[in-house]
Tab-separated table of C-alpha atoms in Angstrom:
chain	number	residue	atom	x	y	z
P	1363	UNK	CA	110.575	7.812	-104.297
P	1364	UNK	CA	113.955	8.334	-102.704
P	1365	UNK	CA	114.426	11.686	-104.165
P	1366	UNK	CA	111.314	12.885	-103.282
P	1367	UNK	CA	111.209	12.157	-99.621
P	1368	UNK	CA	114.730	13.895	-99.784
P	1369	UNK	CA	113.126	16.877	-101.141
P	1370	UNK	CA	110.383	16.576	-98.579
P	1371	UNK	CA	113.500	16.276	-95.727
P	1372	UNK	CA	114.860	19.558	-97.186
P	1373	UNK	CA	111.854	21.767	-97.302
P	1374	UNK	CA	110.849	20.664	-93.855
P	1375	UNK	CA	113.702	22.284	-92.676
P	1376	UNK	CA	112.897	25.523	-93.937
P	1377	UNK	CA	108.916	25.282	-93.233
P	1378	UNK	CA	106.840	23.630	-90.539
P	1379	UNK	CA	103.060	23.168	-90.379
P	1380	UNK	CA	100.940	24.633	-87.845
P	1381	UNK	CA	99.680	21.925	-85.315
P	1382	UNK	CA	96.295	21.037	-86.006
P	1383	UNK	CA	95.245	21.031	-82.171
P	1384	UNK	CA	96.899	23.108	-79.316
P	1385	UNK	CA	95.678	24.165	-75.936
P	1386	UNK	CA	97.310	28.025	-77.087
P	1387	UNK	CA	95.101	30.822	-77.440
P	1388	UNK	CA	95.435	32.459	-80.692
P	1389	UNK	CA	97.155	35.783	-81.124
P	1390	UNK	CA	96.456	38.870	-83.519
P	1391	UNK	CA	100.304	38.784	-84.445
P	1392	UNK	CA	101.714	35.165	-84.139
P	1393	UNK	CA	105.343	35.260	-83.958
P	1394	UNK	CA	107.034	33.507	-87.134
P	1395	UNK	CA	109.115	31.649	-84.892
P	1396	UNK	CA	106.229	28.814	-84.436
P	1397	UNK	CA	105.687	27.905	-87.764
P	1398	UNK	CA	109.604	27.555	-89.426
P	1399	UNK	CA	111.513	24.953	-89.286
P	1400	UNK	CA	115.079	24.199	-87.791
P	1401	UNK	CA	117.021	25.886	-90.194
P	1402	UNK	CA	115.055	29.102	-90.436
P	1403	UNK	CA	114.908	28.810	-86.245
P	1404	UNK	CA	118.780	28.278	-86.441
P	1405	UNK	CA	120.285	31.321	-87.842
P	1406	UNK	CA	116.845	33.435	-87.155
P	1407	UNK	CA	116.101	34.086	-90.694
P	1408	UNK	CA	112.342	34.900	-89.221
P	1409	UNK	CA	113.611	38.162	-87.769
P	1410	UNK	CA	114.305	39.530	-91.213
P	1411	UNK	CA	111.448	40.686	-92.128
P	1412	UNK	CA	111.393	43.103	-88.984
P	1413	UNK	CA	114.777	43.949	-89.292
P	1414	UNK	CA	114.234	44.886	-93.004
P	1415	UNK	CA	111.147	46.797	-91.793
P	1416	UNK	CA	112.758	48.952	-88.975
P	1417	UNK	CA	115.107	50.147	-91.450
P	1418	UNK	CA	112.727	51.330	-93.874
P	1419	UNK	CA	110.783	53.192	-91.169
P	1420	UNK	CA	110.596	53.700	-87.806
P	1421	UNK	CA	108.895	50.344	-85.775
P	1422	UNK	CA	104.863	50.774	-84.479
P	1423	UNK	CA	103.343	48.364	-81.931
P	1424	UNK	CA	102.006	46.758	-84.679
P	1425	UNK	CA	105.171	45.779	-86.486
P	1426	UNK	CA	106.357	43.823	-83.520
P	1427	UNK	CA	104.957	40.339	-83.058
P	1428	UNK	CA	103.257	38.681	-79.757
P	1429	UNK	CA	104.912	36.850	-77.006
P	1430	UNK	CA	105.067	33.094	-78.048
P	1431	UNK	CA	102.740	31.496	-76.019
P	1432	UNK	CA	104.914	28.993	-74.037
P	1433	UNK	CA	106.542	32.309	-72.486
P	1434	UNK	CA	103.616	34.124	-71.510
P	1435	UNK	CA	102.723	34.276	-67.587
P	1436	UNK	CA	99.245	32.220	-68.430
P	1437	UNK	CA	102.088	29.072	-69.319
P	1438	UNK	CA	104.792	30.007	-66.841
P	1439	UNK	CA	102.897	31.012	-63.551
P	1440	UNK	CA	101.218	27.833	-62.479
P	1441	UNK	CA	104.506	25.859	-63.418
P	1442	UNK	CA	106.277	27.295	-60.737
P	1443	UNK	CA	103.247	27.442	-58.383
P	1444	UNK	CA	102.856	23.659	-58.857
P	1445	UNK	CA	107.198	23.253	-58.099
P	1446	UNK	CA	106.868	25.820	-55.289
P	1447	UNK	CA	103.502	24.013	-53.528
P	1448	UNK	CA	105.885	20.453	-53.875
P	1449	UNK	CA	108.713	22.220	-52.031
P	1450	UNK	CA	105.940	23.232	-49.645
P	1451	UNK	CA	104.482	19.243	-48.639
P	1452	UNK	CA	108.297	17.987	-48.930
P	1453	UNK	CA	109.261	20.390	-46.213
P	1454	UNK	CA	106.090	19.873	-44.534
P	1455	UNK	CA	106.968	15.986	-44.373
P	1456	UNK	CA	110.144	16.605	-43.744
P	1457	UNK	CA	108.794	18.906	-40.020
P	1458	UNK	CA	106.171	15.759	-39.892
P	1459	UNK	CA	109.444	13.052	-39.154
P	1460	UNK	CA	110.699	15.421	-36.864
P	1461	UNK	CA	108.070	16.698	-34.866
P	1462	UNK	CA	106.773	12.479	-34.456
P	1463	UNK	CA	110.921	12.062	-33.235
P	1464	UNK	CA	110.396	14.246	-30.523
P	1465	UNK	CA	110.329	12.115	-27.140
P	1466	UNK	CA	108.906	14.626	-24.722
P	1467	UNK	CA	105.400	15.249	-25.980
P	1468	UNK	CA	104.283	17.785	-23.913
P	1469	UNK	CA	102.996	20.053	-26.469
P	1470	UNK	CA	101.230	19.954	-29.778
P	1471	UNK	CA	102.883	20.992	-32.957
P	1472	UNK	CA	101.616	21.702	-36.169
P	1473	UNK	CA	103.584	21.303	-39.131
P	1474	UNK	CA	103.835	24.026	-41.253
P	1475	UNK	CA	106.508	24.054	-44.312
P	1476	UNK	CA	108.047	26.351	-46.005
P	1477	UNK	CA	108.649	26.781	-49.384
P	1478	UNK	CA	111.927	26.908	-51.507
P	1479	UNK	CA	112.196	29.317	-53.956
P	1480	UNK	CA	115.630	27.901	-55.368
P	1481	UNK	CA	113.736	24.242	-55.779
P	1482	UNK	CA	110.663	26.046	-58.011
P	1483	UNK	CA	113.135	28.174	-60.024
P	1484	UNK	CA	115.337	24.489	-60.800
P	1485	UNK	CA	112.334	21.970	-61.536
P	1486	UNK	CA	110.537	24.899	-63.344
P	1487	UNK	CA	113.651	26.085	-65.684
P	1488	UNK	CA	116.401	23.962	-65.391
P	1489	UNK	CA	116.072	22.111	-68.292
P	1490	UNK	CA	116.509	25.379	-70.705
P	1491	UNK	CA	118.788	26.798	-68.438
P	1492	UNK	CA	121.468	23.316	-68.406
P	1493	UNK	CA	120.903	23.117	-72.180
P	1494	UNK	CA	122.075	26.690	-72.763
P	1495	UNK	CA	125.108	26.010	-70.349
P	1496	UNK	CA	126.030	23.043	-72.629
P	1497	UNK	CA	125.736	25.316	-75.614
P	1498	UNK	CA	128.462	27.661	-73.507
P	1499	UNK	CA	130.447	24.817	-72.552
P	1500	UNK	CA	130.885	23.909	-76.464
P	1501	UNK	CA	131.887	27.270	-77.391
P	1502	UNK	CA	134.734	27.657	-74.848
P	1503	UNK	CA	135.474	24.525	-75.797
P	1504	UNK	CA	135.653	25.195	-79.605
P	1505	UNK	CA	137.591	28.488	-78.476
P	1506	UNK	CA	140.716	26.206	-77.676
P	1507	UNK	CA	140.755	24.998	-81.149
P	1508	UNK	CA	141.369	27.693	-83.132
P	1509	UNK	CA	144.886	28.503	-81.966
P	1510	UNK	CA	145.364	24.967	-82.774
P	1511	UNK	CA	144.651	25.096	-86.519
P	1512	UNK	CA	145.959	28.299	-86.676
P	1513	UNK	CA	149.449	27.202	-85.474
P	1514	UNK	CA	149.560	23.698	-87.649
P	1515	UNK	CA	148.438	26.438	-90.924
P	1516	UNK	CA	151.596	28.271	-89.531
P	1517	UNK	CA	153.436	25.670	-90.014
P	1518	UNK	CA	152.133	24.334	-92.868
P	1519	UNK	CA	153.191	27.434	-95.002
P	1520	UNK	CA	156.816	27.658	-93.500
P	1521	UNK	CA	157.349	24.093	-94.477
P	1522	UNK	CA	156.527	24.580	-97.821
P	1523	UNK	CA	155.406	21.222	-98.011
P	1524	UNK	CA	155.234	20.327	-102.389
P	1525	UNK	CA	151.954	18.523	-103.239
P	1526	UNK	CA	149.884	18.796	-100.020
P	1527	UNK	CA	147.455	21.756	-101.156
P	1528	UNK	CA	145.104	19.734	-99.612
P	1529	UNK	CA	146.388	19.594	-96.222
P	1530	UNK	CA	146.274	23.642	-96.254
P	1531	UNK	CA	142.879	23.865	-97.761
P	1532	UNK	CA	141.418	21.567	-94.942
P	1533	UNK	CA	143.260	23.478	-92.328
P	1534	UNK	CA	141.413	26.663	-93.733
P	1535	UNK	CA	138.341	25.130	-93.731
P	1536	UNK	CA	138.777	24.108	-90.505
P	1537	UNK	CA	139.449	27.501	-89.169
P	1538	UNK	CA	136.711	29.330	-90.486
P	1539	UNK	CA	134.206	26.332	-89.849
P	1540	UNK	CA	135.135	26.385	-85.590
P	1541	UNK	CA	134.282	30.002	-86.163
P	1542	UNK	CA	131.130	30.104	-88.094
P	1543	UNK	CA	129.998	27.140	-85.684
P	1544	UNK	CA	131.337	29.420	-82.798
P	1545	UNK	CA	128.615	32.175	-83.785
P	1546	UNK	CA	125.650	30.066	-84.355
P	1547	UNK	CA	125.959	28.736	-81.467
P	1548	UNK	CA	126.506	32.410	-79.562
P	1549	UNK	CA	123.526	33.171	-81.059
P	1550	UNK	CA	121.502	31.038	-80.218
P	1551	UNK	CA	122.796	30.241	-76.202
P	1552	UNK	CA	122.329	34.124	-75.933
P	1553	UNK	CA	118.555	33.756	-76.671
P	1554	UNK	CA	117.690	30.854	-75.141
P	1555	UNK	CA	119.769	32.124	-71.455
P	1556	UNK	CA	117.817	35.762	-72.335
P	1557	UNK	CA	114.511	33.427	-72.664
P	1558	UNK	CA	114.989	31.461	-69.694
P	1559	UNK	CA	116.145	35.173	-67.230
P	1560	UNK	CA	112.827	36.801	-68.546
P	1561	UNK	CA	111.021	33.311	-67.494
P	1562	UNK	CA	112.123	33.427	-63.993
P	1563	UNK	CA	111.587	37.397	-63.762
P	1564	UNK	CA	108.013	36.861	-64.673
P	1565	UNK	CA	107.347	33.952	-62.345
P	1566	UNK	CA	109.549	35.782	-59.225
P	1567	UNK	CA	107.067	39.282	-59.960
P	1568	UNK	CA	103.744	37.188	-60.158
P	1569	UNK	CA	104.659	35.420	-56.880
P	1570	UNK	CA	105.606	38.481	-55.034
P	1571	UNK	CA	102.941	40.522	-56.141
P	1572	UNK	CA	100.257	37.660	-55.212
P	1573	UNK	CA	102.178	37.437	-52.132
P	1574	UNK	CA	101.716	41.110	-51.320
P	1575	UNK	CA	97.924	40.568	-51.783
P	1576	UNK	CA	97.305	37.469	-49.234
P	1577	UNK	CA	99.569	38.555	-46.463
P	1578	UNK	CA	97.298	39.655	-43.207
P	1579	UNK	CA	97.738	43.770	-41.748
P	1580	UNK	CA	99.973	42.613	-38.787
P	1581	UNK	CA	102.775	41.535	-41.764
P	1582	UNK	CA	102.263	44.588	-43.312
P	1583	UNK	CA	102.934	47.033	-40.348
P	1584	UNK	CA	107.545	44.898	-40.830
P	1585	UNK	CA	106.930	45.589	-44.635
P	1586	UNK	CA	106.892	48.853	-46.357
P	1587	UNK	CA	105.063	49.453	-50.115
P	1588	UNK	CA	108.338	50.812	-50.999
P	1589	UNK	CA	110.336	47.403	-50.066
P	1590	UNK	CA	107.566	45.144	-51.567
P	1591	UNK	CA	108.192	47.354	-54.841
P	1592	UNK	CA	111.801	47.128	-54.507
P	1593	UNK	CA	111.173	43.463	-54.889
P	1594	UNK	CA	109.254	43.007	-58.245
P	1595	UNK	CA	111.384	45.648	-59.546
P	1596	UNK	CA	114.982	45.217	-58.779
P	1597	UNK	CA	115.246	42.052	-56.670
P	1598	UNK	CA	113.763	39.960	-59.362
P	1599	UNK	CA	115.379	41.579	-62.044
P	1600	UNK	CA	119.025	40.526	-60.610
P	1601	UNK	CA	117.785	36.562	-61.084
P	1602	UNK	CA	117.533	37.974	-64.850
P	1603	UNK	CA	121.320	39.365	-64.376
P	1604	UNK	CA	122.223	36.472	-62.836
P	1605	UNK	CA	121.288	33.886	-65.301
């Protein structure tokens, strides 16, 4: 029984069922990526088969896979409206507390808040975004150590030391272990920070561009189409930069 459910441990790191219900549409060409497991996912052994492909002959539309559903605007868009429209009532309470301070009363006020983009952007993708900066933390971090092992193998073989093979073997091991962890994890903080830039692109364009829709003719006559281009274009792009 014991070996078996280590077997079973094994495999499912190499293969992952389908879930049996999901709220997802389905696609004509499902990305690999859903239905591996955490090995596969780790050093992106699912790519292969495209990669193999493209060399072979040049890549058609139909060679490259669909957007993974949890990054498609249908998932990402009313995320950050629901963040943005909080940011909205907490500054509207906020102009509430301050409007009821006022003493002199000779005038009524409406309060009308304004939404922060900054606030949607964090409570929308800052989970992704910190876990990928702790990936980039551990590599700099790991970056210190090889000059470490690499000096104490220095010294091992100028010492010379008789009968401690092992403690040069280890050292070895050590060195090219920091930087085979050093690359996975490169790897995979690259993707995930590409992932989360694309993310805030998409939900930055869809705003603007709904935006550009709703606003009345007066606040067209201070904004160009040129300048409201300019903003799905290049504006939002630099968040992609940025991140």
């Amino acid at each position: 029984y014991y070996g078996l459910i280590s077997i079973l441990v094994i495999l499912s790191a190499f293969a992952d069922k389908e879930p049996r219900h999901t709220t997802y549409p389905k696609f004509a060409n499902p990305s690999p990526e859903l239905r591996v497991g955490a090995v596969i996912k780790l050093f992106f052994f699912w790519f292969d088969r495209t990669a193999w492909r493209g060399y072979r002959r040049p890549l058609v539309e139909t060679d490259i896979y669909d957007i993974n559903p949890e990054n498609t605007s249908a998932e990402l868009v009313p995320k950050f409206d629901r963040n943005f429209q909080r940011s909205v009532k907490k500054s509207q309470k906020k102009k509430e507390k301050e409007i009821s301070k006022d003493k002199t009363g000779t005038r009524e006020e409406e309060a009308v808040g304004e939404g922060s983009v900054l606030f949607a952007l964090t409570r929308t993708f800052g989970g992704p975004f910190l876990f990928a900066l702790g990936l980039r933390f551990v590599i700099d971090f790991l970056q210190f150590g090889s000059p470490v092992i690499l000096g104490a193998l220095i010294s091992y073989v100028d010492t010379e030391e008789t009968g401690a093979l092992w403690k040069g073997l280890v050292l070895t091991f050590g060195l090219f272990l920091i930087s085979f962890v050093m690359a996975v994890l490169n790897g995979n903080q690259s993707v995930i920070a590409y992932r989360v830039g694309f993310c805030m692109r998409t939900a930055l364009i869809s705003s603007i561009y709904r935006k550009a829709l709703k606003i009345s003719s007066a606040a067209k006559r201070g904004t160009t189409v040129g300048e409201i281009v300019n903003l799905m274009a290049v504006d939002a792009h630099r968040f992609f930069e940025m991140i």
